[in-house]
Short mmCIF file of C-alpha atoms and ligand atoms in Angstrom, two decimals:
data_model
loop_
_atom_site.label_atom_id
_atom_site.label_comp_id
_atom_site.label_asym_id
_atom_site.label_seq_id
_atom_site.Cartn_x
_atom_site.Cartn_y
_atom_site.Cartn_z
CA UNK N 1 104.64 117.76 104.83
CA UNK N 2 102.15 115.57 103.84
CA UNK N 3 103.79 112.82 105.02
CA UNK N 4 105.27 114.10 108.28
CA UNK N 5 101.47 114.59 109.68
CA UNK N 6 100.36 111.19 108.26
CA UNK N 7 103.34 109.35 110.12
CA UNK N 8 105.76 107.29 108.75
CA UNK N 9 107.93 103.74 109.38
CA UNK N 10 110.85 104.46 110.86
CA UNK N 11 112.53 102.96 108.31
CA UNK N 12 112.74 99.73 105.90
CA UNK N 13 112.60 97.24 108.61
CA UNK N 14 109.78 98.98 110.45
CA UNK N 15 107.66 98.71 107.10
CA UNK N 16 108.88 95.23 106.34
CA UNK N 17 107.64 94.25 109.73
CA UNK N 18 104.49 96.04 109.91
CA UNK N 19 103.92 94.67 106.23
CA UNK N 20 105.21 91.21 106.82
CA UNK N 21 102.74 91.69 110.00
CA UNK N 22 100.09 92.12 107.66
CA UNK N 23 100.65 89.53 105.47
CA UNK N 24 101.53 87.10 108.07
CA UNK N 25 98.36 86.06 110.36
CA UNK N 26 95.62 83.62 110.08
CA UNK N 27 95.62 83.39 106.49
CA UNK N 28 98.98 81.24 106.78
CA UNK N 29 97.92 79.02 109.58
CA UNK N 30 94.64 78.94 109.20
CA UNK N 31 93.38 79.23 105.66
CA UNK N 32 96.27 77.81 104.06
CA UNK N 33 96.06 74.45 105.79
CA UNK N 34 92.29 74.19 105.33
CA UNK N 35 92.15 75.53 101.59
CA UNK N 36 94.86 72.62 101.04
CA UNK N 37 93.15 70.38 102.49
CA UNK N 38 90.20 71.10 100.95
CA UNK N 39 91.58 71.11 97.54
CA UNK N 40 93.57 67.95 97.09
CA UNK N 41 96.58 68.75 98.28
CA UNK N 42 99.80 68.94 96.50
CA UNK N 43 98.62 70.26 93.28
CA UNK N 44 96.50 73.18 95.36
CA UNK N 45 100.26 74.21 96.90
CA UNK N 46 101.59 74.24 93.15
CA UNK N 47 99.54 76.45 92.20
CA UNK N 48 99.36 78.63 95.12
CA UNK N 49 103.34 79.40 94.51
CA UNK N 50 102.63 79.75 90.97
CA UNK N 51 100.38 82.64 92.34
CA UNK N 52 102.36 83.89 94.28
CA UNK N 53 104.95 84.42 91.95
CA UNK N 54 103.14 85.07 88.83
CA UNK N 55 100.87 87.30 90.19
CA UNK N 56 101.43 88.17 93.93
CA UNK N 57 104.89 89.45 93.46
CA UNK N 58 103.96 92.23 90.58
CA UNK N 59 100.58 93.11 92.49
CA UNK N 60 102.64 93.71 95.68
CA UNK N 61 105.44 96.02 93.59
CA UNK N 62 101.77 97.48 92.01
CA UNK N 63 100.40 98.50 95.32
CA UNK N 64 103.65 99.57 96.83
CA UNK N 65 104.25 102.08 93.71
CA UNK N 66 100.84 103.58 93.91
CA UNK N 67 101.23 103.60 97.83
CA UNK N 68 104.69 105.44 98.11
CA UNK N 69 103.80 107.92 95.28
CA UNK N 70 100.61 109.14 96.17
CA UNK N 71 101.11 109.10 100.04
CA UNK N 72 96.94 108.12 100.11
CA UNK N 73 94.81 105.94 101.39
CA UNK N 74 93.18 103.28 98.29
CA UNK N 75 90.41 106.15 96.95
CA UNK N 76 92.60 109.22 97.26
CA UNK N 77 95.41 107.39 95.54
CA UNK N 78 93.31 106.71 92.39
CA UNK N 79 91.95 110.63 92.95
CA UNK N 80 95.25 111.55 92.98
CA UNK N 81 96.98 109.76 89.87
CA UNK N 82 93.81 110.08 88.27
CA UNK N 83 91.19 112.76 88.66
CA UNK N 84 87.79 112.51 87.42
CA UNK N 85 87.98 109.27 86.92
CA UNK N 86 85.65 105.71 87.82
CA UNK N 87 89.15 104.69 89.00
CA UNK N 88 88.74 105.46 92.93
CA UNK N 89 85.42 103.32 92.99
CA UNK N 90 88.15 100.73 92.29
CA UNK N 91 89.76 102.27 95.73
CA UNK N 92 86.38 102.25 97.40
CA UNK N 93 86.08 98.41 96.74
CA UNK N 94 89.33 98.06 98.15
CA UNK N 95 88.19 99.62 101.16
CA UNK N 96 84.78 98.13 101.46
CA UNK N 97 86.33 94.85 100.78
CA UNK N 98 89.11 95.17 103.93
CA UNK N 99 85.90 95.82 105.95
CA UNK N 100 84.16 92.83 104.56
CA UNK N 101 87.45 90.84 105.72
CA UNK N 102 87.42 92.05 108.71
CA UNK N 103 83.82 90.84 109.62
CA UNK N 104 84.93 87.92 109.54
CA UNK N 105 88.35 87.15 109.92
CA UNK N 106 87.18 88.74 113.52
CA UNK N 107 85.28 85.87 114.37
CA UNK N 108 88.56 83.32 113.69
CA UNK N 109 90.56 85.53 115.21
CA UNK N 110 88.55 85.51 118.49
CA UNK N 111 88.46 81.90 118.91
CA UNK N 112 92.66 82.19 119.17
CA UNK N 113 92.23 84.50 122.50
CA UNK N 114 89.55 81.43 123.95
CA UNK N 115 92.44 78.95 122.66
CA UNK N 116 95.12 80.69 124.40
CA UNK N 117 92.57 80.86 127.94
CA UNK N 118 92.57 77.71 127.21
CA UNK N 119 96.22 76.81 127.13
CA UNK N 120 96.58 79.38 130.62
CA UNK N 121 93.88 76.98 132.40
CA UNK N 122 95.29 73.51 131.63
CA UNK N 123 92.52 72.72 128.80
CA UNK N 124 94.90 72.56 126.03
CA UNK N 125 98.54 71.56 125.80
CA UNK N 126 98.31 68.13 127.49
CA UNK N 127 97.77 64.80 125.67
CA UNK N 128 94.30 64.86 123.94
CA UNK N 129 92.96 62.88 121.66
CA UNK N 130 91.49 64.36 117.91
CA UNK N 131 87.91 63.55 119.21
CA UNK N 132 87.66 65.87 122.47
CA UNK N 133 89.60 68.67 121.00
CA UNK N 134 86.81 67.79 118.30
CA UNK N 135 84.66 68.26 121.01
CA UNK N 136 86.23 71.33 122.68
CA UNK N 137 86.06 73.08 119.44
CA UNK N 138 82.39 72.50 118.59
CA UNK N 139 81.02 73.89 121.97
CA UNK N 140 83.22 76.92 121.77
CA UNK N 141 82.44 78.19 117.73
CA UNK N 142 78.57 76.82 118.37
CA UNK N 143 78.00 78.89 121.93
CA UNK N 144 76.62 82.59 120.67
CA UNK N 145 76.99 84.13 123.49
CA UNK N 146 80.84 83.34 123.29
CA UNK N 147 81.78 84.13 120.13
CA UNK N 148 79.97 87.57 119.72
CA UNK N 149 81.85 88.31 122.90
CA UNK N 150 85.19 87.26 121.41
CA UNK N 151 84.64 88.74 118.12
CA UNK N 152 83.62 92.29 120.02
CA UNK N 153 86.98 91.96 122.05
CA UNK N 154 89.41 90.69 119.38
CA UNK N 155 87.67 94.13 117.75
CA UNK N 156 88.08 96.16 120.39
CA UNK N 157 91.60 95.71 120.74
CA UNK N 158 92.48 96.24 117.04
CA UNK N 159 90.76 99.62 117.22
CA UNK N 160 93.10 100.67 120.43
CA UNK N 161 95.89 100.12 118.51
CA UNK N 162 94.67 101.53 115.45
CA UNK N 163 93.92 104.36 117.21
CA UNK N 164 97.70 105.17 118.24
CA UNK N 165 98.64 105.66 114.69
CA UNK N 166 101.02 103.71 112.51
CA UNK N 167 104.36 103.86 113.84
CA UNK N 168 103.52 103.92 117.42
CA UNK N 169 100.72 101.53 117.42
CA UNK N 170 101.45 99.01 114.56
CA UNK N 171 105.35 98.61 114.08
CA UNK N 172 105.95 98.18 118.11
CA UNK N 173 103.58 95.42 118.24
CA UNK N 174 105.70 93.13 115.19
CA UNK N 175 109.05 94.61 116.19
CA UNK N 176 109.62 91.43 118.44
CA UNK N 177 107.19 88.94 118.03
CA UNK N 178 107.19 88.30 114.48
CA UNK N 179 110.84 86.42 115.06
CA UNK N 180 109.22 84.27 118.21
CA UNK N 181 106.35 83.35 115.96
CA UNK N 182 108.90 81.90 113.23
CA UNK N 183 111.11 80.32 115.97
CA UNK N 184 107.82 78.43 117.70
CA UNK N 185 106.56 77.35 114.30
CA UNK N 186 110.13 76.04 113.50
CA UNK N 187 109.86 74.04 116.33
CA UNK N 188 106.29 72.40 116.08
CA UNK N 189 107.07 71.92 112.34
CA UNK N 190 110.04 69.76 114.07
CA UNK N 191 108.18 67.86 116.16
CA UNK N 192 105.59 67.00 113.88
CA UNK N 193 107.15 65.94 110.91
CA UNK N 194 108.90 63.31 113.53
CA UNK N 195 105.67 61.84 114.42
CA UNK N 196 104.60 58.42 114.05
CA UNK N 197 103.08 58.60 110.31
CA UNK N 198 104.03 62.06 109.97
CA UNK N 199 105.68 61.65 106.46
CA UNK N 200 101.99 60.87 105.00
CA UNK N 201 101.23 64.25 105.61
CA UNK N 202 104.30 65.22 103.68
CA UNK N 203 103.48 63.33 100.86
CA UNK N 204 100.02 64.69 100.84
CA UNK N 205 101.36 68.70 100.99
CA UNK N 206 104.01 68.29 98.21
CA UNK N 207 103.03 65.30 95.63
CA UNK N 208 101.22 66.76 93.13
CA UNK N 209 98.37 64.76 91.79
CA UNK N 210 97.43 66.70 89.14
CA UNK N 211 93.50 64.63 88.27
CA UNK N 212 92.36 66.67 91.67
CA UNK N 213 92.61 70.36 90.00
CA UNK N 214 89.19 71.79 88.61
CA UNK N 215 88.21 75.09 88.15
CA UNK N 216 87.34 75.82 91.71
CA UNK N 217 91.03 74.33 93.39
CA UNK N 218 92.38 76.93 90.36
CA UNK N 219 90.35 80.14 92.03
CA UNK N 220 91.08 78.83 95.46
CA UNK N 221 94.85 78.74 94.95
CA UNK N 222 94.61 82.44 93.19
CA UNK N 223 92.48 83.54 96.51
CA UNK N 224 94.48 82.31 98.77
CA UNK N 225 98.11 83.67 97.51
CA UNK N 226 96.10 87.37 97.24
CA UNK N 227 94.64 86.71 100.73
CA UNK N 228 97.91 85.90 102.54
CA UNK N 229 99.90 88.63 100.87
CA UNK N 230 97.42 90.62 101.67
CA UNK N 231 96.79 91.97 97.93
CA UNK N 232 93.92 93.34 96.16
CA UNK N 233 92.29 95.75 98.48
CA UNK N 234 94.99 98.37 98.68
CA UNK N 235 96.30 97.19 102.41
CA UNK N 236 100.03 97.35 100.93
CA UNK N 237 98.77 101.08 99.35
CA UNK N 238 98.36 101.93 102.40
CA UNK N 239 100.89 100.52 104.13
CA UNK N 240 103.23 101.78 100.93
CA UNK N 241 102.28 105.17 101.72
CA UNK N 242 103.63 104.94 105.04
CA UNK N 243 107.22 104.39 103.00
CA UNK N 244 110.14 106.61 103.84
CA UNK N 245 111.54 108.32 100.67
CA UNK N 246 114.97 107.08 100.84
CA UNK N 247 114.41 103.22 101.53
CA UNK N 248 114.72 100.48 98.89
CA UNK N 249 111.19 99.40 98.41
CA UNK N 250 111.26 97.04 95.91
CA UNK N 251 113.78 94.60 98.26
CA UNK N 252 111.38 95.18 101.14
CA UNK N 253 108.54 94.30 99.00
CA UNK N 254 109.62 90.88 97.86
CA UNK N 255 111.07 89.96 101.34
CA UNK N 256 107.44 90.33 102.63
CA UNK N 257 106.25 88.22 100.10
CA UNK N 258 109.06 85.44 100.77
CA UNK N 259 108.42 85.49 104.28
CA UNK N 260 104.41 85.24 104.10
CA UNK N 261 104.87 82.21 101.90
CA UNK N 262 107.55 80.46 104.13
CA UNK N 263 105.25 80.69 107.11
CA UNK N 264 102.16 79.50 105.07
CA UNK N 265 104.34 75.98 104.28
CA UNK N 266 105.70 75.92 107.73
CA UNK N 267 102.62 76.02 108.96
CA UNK N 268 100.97 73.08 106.45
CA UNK N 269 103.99 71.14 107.46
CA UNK N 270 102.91 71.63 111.45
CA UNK N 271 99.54 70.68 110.48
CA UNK N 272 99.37 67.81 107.30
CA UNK N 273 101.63 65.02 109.21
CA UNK N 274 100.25 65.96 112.61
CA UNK N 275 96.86 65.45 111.26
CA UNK N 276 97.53 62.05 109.41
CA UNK N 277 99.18 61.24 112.76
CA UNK N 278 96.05 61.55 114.81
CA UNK N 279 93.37 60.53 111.87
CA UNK N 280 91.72 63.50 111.03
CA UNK N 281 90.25 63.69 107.44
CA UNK N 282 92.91 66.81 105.47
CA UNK N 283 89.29 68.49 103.72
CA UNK N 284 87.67 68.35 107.34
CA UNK N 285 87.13 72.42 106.75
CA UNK N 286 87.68 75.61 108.36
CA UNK N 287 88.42 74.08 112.04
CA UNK N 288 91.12 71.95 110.53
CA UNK N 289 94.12 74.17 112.37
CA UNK N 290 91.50 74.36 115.59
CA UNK N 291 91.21 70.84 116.19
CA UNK N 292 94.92 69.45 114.93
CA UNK N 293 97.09 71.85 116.86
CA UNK N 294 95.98 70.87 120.23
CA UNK N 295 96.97 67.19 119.91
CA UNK N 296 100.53 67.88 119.00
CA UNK N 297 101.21 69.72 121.95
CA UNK N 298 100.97 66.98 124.16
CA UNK N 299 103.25 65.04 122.16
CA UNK N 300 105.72 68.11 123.39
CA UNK N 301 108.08 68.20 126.74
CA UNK N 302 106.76 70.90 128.69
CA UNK N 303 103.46 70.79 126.09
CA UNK N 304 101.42 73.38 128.03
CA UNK N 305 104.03 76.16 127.88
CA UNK N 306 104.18 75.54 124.25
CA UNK N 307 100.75 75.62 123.70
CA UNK N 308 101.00 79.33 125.70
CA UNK N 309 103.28 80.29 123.80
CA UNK N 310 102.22 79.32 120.22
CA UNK N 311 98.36 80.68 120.71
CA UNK N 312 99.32 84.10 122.39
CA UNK N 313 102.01 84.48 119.21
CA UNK N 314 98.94 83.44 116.96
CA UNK N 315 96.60 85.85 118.49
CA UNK N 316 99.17 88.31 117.96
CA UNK N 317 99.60 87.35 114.31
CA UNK N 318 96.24 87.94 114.11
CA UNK N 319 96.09 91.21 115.37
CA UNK N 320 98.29 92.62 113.38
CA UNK N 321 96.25 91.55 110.01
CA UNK N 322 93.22 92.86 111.38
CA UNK N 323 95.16 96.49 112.26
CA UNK N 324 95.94 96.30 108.66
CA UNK N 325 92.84 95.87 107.37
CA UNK N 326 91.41 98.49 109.54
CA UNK N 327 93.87 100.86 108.74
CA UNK N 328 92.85 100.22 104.94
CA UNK N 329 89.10 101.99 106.45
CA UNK N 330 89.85 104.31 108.74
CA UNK N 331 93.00 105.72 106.72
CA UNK N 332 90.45 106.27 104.27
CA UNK N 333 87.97 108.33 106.20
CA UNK N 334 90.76 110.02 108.18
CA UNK N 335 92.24 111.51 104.67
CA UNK N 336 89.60 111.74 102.39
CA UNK N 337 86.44 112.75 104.66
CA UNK N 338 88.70 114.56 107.60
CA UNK N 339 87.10 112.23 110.42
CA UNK N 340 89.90 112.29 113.22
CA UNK N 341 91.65 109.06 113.68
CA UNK N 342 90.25 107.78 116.93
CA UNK N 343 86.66 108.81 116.21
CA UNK N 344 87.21 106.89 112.83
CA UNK N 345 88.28 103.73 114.84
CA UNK N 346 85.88 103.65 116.94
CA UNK N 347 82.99 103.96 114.40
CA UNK N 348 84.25 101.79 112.01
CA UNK N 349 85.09 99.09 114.24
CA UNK N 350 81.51 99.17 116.25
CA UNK N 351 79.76 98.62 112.52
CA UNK N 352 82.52 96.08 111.92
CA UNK N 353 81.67 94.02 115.24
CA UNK N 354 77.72 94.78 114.39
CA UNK N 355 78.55 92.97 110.79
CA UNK N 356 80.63 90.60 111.95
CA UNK N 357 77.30 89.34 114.52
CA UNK N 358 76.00 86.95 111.64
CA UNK N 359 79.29 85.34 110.93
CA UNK N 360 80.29 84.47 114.92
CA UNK N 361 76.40 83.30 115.16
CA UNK N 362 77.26 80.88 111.21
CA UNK N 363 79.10 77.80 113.47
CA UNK N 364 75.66 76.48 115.09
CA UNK N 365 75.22 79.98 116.79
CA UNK N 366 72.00 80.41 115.03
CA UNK N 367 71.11 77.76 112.38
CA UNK N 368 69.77 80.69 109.85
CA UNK N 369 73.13 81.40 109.38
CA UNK N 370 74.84 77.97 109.95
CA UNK N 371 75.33 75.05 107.83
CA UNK N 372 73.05 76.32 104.27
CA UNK N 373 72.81 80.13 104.36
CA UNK N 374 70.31 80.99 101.87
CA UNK N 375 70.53 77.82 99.51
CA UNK N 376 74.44 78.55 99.04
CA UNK N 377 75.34 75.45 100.19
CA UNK N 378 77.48 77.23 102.99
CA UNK N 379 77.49 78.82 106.02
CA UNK N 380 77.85 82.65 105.80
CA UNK N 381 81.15 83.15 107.24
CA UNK N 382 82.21 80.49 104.72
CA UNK N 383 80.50 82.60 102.23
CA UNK N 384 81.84 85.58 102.89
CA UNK N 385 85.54 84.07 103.35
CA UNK N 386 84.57 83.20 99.18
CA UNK N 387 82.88 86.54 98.21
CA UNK N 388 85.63 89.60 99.34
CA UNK N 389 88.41 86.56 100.35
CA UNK N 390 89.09 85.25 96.69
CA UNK N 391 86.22 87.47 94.05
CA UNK N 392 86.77 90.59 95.32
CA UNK N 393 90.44 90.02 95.96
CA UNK N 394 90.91 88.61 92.08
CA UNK N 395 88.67 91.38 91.09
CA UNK N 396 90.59 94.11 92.90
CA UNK N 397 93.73 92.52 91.43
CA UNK N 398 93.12 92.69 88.33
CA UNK N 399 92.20 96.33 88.17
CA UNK N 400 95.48 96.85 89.65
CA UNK N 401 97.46 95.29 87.45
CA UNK N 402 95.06 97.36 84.04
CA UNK N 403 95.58 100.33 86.06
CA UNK N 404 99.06 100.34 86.32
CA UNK N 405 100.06 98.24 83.03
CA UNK N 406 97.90 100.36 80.64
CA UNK N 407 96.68 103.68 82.64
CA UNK N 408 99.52 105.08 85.09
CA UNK N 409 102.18 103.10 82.98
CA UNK N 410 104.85 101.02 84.12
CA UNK N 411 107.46 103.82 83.90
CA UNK N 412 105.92 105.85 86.26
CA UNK N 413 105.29 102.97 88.90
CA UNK N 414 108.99 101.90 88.30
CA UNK N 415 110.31 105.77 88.99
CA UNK N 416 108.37 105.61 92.39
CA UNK N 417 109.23 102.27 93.10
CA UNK N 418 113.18 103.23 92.27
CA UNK N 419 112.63 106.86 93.76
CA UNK N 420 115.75 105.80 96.41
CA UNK N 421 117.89 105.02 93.85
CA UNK N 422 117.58 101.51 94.30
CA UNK N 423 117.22 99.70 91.10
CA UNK N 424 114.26 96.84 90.39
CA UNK N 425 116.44 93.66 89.17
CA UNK N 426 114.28 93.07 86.20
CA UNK N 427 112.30 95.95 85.17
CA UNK N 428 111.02 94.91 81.60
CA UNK N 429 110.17 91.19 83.45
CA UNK N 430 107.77 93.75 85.90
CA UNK N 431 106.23 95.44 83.14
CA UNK N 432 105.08 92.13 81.24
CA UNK N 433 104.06 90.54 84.38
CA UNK N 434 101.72 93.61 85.40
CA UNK N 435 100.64 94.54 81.72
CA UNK N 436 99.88 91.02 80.24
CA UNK N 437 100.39 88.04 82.42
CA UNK N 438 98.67 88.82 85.85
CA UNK N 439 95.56 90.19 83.90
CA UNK N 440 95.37 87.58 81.57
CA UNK N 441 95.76 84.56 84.36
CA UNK N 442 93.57 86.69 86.54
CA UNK N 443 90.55 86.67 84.21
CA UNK N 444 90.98 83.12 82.79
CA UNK N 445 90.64 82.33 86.09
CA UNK N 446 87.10 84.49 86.85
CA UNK N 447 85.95 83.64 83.58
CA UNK N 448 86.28 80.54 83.94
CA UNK N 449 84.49 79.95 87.13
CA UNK N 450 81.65 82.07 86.34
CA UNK N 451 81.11 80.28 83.24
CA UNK N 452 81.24 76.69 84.82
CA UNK N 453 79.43 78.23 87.85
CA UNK N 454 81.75 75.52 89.80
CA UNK N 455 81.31 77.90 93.11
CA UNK N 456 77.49 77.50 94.26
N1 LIG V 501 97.04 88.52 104.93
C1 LIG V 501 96.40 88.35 106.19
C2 LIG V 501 96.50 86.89 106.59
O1 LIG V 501 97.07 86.12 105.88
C3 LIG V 501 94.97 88.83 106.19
C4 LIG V 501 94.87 90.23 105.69
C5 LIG V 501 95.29 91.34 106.31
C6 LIG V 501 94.42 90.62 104.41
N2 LIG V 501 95.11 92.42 105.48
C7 LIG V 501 94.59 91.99 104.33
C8 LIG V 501 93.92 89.91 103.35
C9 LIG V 501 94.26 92.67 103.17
C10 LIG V 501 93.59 90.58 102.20
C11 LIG V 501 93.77 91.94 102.09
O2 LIG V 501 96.02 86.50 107.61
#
């Protein structure tokens, strides 16, 4: 019954799309690039995929098992498997942590909508040179006024659809643009690869060069392949609980995870030759995607409807991260403290856009928050991006993986994740993975950087 009154997918494709919608957003096109960039390169994208194998792939099966059995949100999943427990405070990190995302990704998620007025009005997707979309994007992320109002409406329309419930509100929004996203990025990957220089960029995405990886490229590859699956905060619980009894989960599970990680290279190979093609320096930061993109669509026939076209299916990408990591909040109020679904968006999303004011103010919006917040060295969207992006993610991770190696127990998260009758290819390969290996590269990695203190 339980289920029936929660809602449901209407099926394995519905879930793969609302979870591949998750997954899939500005983590692949934005992050990715810029955390590469940052971080030498080839050997960063190594290790991401390492991630992403060694660890993202259990963690996803984790969260999907605890998701489809319990039918909860994060907190009244643990509550349920385990009563009287500390185990849901792991939950309620998971939650506070998809509201902590939120603030920010929020910010980056309303500059899309001002690039795609942009595109409508002519200012992007003719030729332009690496300086005035330089330009462009300084005055837009450094004007308050602006970005607060973008941040508030980027918000605002993740709470509508939030609001409508999960099959009506989140799987109709992926159902058809999910495939024009991949067929745009095909096509800009295309172009840019055949750009004068282009291959550099190549070169600089896929060679290895192993002397660039210190403890901090390490965490940052572990971060990111979390972040863009969208693991460690119980989104896919969530989204898992949403899972119709008689579908294969396990298949749908990995697909996700292939797909995510396709779009995150097709995106760095958009972005690494176009940007040795125009000059701009590969660790240039968080604008990276910002100030590239716009000089390869002039480079385009018919560059402006492109640029329309690849910034509304951004935005859209976008949107359907932050419903997920909304969901994570207001699914937990909604089942655990009775709140009724709308009131729950609303409230949570009007804190969220009040949190989120420092981090659309951390550009050159107000120079408190810009440039050195507090003697970290960074500004505080960049901090937070570090702080519930990759620790809390890790963190969240690796009580996952204890939980469900060494409390629950593997057999029980392999008879919910088999409850269709669909078998896991490789059971005893899971139950390694999840007991020993994600753990143990999990907290190498923490340890590590805590002890070298390589991060501020
Ligand atoms: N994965 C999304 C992206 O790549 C962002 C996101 C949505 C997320 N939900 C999440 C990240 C939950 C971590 C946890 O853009």
């Amino acid at each position: 019954m339980a289920s029936a009154s929660r809602g449901q997918w209407s099926g394995k494709t519905g879930f793969i799309l609302a979870a591949a919608g998750s997954a899939i957003g500005l983590g692949n096109i934005w992050r990715f690039p810029y955390t590469a960039g940052e971080n030498g390169g080839g050997a960063f994208v190594l290790l991401y995929l390492g991630f992403v194998l060694v660890v993202g792939i259990p963690v996803v099966l984790a969260e999907l098992a605890i998701g489809r059995q319990t039918q909860k949100n994060p907190v009244g999943a643990f509550k349920a498997l385990v009563p009287n427990t500390l185990w849901p405070y792991i939950g309620g990190l998971g939650v506070l942590t998809g509201f902590g995302i939120l603030s920010f990704y929020a910010v980056l998620a309303g500059w899309t909508l001002s690039y795609l007025w942009g595109a409508i009005t002519g200012v992007y997707g003719g030729v332009m040179t690496a300086e005035a979309s330089n330009d462009l994007f300084t005055q837009l992320i450094g004007n308050p006024g602006l970005s607060i109002g973008l941040t508030g409406a980027f918000l605002l329309l993740t709470i509508v659809v939030v609001k409508g419930g999960v099959s009506k509100g989140i799987e109709r929004t992926t159902k058809v643009l999910m495939p024009l996203l991949l067929a745009i990025l095909v096509l800009l990957a295309i172009r840019s690869v055949t750009l004068p220089g282009g291959m550099e960029g190549l070169v600089y995405l896929f060679q290895p060069d192993f002397s660039k990886i210190t403890g901090s490229v390490v965490m940052s590859a572990l971060g990111q392949a979390l972040f863009s699956l969208s693991l460690g905060m119980g989104a896919m619980i969530t989204y898992g609980s949403y899972f119709p009894k008689e579908e294969n989960l396990p298949q749908a599970g990995i697909l996700v995870a292939m797909f995510d990680t396709m779009i995150a290279l097709l995106a760095g190979i958009i972005i690494f030759p176009a940007l040795f093609s125009v000059g701009v320096d590969p660790s240039a930061g968080p604008g990276l995607v910002f100030v590239v993109l716009p000089s390869i669509f002039g480079s385009l026939p018919a560059g402006q409807f492109f640029a329309i076209a690849f910034y509304s299916l951004l935005a859209i990408a976008a949107l359907t991260s932050t419903i997920s990591l909304l969901e994570v909040v207001v699914a937990y109020f909604v089942d655990e403290k009775d709140w009724n679904r709308s009131r729950a968006a609303w409230i949570i999303g009007g804190l969220c856009f009040l949190v989120a004011i420092p981090s659309a103010l951390s550009s050159g919006g107000a120079e408190m928050f810009s440039t050195n917040f507090m003697g970290t060295g960074m500004d505080f969207l960049s901090l937070n991006n570090i702080i519930w992006g990759n620790f809390s993610l890790s963190i969240g991770a690796l009580m996952l993986c204890l939980f469900v190696g060494w409390k629950w127990g593997i057999p029980a998260a392999l008879v919910s994740l088999e409850s269709s009758g669909h078998k896991l290819a490789g059971p005893s390969l899971l139950g390694v993975a999840i007991k020993f290996i994600c753990p143990l590269a999990v907290s190498i990695v923490l340890i590590y950087i805590i002890v070298t203190q390589q991060y501020f």
